[in-house]
Coordinates of N, CA and C in Angstrom, one line a residue:
X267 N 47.3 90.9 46.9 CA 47.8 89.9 45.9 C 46.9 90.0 44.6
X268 N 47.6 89.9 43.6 CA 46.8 90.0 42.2 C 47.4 89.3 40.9
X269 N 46.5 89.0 40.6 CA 46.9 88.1 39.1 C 46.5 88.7 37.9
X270 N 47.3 88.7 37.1 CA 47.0 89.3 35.9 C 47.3 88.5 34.5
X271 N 46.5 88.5 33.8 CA 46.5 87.6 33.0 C 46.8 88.3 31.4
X272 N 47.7 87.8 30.7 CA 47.9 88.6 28.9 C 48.1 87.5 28.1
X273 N 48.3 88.2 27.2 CA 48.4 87.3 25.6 C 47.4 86.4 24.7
X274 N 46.4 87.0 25.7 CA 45.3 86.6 24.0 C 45.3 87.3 23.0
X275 N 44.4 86.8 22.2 CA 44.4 87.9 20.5 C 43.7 86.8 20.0
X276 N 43.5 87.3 18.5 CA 42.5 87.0 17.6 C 43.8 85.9 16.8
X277 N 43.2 84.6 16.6 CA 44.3 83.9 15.6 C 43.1 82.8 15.3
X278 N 44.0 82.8 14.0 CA 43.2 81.5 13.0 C 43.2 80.1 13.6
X279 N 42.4 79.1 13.0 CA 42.7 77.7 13.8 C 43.7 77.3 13.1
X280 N 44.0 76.4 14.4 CA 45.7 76.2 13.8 C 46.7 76.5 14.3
X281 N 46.7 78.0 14.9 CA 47.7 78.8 15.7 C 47.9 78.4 17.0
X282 N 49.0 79.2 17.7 CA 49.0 78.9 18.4 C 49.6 80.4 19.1
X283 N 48.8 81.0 20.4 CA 49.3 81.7 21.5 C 50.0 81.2 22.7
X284 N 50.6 82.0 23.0 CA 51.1 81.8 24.6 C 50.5 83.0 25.9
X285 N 50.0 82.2 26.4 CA 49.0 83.3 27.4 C 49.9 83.4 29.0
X286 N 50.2 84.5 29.8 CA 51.0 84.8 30.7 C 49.9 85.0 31.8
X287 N 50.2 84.7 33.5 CA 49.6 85.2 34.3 C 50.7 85.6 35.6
X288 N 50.5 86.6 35.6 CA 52.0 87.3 36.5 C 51.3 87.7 37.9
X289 N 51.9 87.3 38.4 CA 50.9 87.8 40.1 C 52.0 88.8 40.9
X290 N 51.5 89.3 41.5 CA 51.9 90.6 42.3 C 51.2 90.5 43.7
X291 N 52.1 91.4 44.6 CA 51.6 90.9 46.1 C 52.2 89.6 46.6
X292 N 52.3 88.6 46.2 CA 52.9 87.8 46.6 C 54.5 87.1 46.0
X293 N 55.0 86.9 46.8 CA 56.5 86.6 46.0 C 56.7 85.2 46.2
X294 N 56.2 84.2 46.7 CA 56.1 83.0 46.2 C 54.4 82.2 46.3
X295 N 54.1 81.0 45.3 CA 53.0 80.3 45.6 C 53.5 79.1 46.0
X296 N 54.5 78.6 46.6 CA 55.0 77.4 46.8 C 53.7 76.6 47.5
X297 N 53.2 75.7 47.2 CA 52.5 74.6 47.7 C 50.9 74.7 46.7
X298 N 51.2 75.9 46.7 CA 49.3 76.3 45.5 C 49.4 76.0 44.6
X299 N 48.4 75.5 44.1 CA 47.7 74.9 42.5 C 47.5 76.4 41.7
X300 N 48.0 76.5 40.6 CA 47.6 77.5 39.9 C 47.0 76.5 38.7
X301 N 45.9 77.2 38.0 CA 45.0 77.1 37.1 C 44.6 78.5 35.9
X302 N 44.7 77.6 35.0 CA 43.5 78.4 34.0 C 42.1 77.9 33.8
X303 N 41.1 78.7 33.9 CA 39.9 78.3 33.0 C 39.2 79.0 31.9
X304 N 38.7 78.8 31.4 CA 38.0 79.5 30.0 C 36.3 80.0 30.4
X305 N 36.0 80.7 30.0 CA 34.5 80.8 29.9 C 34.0 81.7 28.5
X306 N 33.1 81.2 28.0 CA 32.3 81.5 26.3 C 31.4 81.9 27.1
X307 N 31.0 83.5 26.0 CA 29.8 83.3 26.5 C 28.2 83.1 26.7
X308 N 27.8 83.0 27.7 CA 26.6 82.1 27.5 C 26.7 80.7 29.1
X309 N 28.1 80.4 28.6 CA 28.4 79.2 29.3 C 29.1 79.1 30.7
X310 N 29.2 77.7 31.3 CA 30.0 78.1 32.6 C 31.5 78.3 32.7
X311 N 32.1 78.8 33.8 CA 33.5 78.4 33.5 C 34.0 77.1 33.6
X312 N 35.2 77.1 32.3 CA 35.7 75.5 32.4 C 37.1 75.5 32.7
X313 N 37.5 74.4 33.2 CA 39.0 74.1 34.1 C 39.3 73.7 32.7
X314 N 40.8 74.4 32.5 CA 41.1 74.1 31.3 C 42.9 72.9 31.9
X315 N 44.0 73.8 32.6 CA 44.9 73.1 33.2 C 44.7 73.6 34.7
X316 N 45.6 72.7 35.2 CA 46.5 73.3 36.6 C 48.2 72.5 36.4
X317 N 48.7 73.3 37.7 CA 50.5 73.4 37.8 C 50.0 73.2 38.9
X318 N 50.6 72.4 39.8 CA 51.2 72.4 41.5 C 52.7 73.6 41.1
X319 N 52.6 74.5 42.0 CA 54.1 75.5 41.8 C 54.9 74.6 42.1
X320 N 55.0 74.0 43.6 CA 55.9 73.5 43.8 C 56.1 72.2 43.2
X321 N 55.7 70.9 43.1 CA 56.3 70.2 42.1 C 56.3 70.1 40.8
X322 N 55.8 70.8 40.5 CA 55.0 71.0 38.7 C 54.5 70.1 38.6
X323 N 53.9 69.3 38.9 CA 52.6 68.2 38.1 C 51.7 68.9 38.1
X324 N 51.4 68.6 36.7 CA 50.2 69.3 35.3 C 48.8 68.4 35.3
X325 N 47.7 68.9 35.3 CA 46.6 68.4 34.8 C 46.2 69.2 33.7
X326 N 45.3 68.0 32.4 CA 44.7 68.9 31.9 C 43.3 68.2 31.7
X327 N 42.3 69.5 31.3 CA 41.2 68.7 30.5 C 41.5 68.1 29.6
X328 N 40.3 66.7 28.8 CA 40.3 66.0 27.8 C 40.7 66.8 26.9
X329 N 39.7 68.2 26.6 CA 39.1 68.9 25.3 C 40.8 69.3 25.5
X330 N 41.8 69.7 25.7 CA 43.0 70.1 25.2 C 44.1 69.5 25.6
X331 N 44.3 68.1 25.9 CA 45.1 67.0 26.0 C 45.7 67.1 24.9
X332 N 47.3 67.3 25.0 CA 48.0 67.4 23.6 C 48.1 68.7 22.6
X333 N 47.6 69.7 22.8 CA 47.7 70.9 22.5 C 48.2 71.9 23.3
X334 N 47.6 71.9 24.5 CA 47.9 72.9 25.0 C 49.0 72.0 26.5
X335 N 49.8 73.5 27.1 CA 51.2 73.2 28.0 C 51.0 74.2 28.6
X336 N 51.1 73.9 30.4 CA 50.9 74.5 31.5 C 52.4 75.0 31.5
X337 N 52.8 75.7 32.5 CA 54.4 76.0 32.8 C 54.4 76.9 33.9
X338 N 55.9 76.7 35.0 CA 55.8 78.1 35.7 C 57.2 78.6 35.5
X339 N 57.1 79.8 35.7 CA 58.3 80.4 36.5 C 58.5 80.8 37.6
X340 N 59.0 80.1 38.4 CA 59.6 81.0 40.0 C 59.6 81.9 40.1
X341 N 61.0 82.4 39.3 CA 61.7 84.0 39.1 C 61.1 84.6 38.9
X342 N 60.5 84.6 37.9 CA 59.2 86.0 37.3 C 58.0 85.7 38.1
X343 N 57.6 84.6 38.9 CA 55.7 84.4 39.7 C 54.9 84.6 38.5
X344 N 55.7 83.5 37.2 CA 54.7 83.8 36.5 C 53.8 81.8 36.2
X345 N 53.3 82.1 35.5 CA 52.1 80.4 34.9 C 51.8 81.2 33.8
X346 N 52.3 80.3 32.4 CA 52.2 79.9 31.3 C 51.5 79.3 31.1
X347 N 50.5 79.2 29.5 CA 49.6 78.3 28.8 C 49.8 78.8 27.6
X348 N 50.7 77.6 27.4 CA 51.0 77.9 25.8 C 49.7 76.7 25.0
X349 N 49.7 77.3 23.9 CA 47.9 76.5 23.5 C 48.8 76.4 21.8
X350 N 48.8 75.4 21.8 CA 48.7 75.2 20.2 C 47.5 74.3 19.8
X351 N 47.7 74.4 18.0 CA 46.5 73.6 17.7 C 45.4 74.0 17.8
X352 N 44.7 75.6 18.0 CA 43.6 76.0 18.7 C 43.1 75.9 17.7
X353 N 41.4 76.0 18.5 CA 40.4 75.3 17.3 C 38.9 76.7 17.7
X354 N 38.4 76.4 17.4 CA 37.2 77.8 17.3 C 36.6 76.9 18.7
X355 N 36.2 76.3 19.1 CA 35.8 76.1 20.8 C 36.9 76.4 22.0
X356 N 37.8 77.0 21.4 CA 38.8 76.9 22.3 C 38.5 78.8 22.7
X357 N 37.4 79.5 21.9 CA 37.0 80.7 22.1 C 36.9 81.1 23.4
X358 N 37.1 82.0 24.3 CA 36.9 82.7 25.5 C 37.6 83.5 26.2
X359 N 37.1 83.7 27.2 CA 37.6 84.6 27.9 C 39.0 83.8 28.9
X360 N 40.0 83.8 29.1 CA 41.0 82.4 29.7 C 41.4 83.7 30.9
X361 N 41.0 82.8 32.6 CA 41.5 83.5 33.6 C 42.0 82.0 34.5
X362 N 43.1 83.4 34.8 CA 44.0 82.6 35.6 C 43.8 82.8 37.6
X363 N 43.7 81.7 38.1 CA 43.6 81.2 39.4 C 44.6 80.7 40.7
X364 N 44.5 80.5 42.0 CA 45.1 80.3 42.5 C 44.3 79.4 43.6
X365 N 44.9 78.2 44.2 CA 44.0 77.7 44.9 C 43.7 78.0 46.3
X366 N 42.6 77.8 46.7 CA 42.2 78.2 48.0 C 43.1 77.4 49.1
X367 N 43.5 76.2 48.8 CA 44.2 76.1 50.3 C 46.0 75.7 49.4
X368 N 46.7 75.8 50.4 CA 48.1 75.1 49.9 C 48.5 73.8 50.1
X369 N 48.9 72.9 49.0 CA 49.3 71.3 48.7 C 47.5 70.8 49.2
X370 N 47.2 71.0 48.6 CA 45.8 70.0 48.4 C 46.1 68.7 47.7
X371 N 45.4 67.6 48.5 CA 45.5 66.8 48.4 C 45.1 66.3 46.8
X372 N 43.7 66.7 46.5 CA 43.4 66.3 45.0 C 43.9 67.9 44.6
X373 N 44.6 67.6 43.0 CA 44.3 68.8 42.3 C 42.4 69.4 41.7
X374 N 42.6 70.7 42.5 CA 41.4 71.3 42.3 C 41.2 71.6 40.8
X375 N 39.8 70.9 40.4 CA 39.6 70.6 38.8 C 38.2 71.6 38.5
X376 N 38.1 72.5 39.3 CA 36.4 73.2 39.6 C 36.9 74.9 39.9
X377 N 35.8 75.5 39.5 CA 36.0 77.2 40.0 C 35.9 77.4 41.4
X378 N 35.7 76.0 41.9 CA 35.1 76.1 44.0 C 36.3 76.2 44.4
X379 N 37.9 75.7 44.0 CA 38.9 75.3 44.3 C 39.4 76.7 44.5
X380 N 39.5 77.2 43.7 CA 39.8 78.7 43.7 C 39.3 79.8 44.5
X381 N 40.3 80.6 45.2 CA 40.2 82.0 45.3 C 40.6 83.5 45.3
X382 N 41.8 82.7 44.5 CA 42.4 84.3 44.0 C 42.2 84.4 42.4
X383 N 41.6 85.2 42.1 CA 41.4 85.2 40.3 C 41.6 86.5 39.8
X384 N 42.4 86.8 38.6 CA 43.0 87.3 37.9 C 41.9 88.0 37.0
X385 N 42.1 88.9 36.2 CA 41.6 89.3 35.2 C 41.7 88.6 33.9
X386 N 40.9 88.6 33.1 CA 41.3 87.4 31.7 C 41.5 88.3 30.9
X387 N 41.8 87.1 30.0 CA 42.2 87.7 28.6 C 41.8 87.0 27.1
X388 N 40.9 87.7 26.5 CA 39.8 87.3 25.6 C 41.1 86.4 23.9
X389 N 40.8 85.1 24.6 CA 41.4 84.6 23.1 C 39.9 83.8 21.9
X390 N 40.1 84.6 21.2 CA 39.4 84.2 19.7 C 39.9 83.8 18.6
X391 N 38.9 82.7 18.0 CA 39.6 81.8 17.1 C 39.0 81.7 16.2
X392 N 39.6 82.0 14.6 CA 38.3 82.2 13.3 C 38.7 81.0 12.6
X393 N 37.6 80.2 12.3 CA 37.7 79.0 11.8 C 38.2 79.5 9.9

């Protein structure tokens, strides 16, 4: 099973990307938490959202409440983060996750939660 993650790039603040994480190996996550987090560097990784696949309830962090939208598709096995509004902290590396157990009771808000991870995809932002 593998996750792969695209659609960063370099954009001004203001902009807005849409970042893709397409998994292979497996043909459904029904019950898992899928997640993005970010990491700058220097710093730790940070939980940015999560999706439950199967009901879609979304969490997100404070720092992008209102900017940024989790999303899935079934069909494609893919999770969406579309980010608008980005701001130059919103700089990093953004990888996409899968959680360690299925329908967990709290949504996993930590890197501990996770154990399938993707490759990232470096989004930068010039103020």
């Amino acid at each position: 099973v593998q996750l792969q993650a695209s659609g960063g790039g370099l954009v001004q603040a203001g902009g807005s990307l849409r970042l893709s994480c397409a998994a292979s190996g497996r043909t459904f996550f029904s019950g898992y938490v899928m997640g993005w987090f970010r990491q700058a560097p220097g710093k730790d990784r940070e939980f940015v959202a999560a999706i439950r696949w199967s009901a879609g309830s979304t969490y997100y962090a404070d720092s992008v409440k209102g900017r940024f939208t989790i999303s899935r598709d079934g069909a494609k096995n893919t999770v969406y983060l579309q980010m608008n509004g980005l701001k130059p902290e919103d700089t990093g590396e953004y990888l996409c996750a899968s959680s360690r157990t299925r329908f967990p009771t709290e949504l996993p808000r930590t890197a501990l939660g996770y154990d399938l991870w993707g490759q990232g995809t470096q989004v930068t932002v010039s103020s």
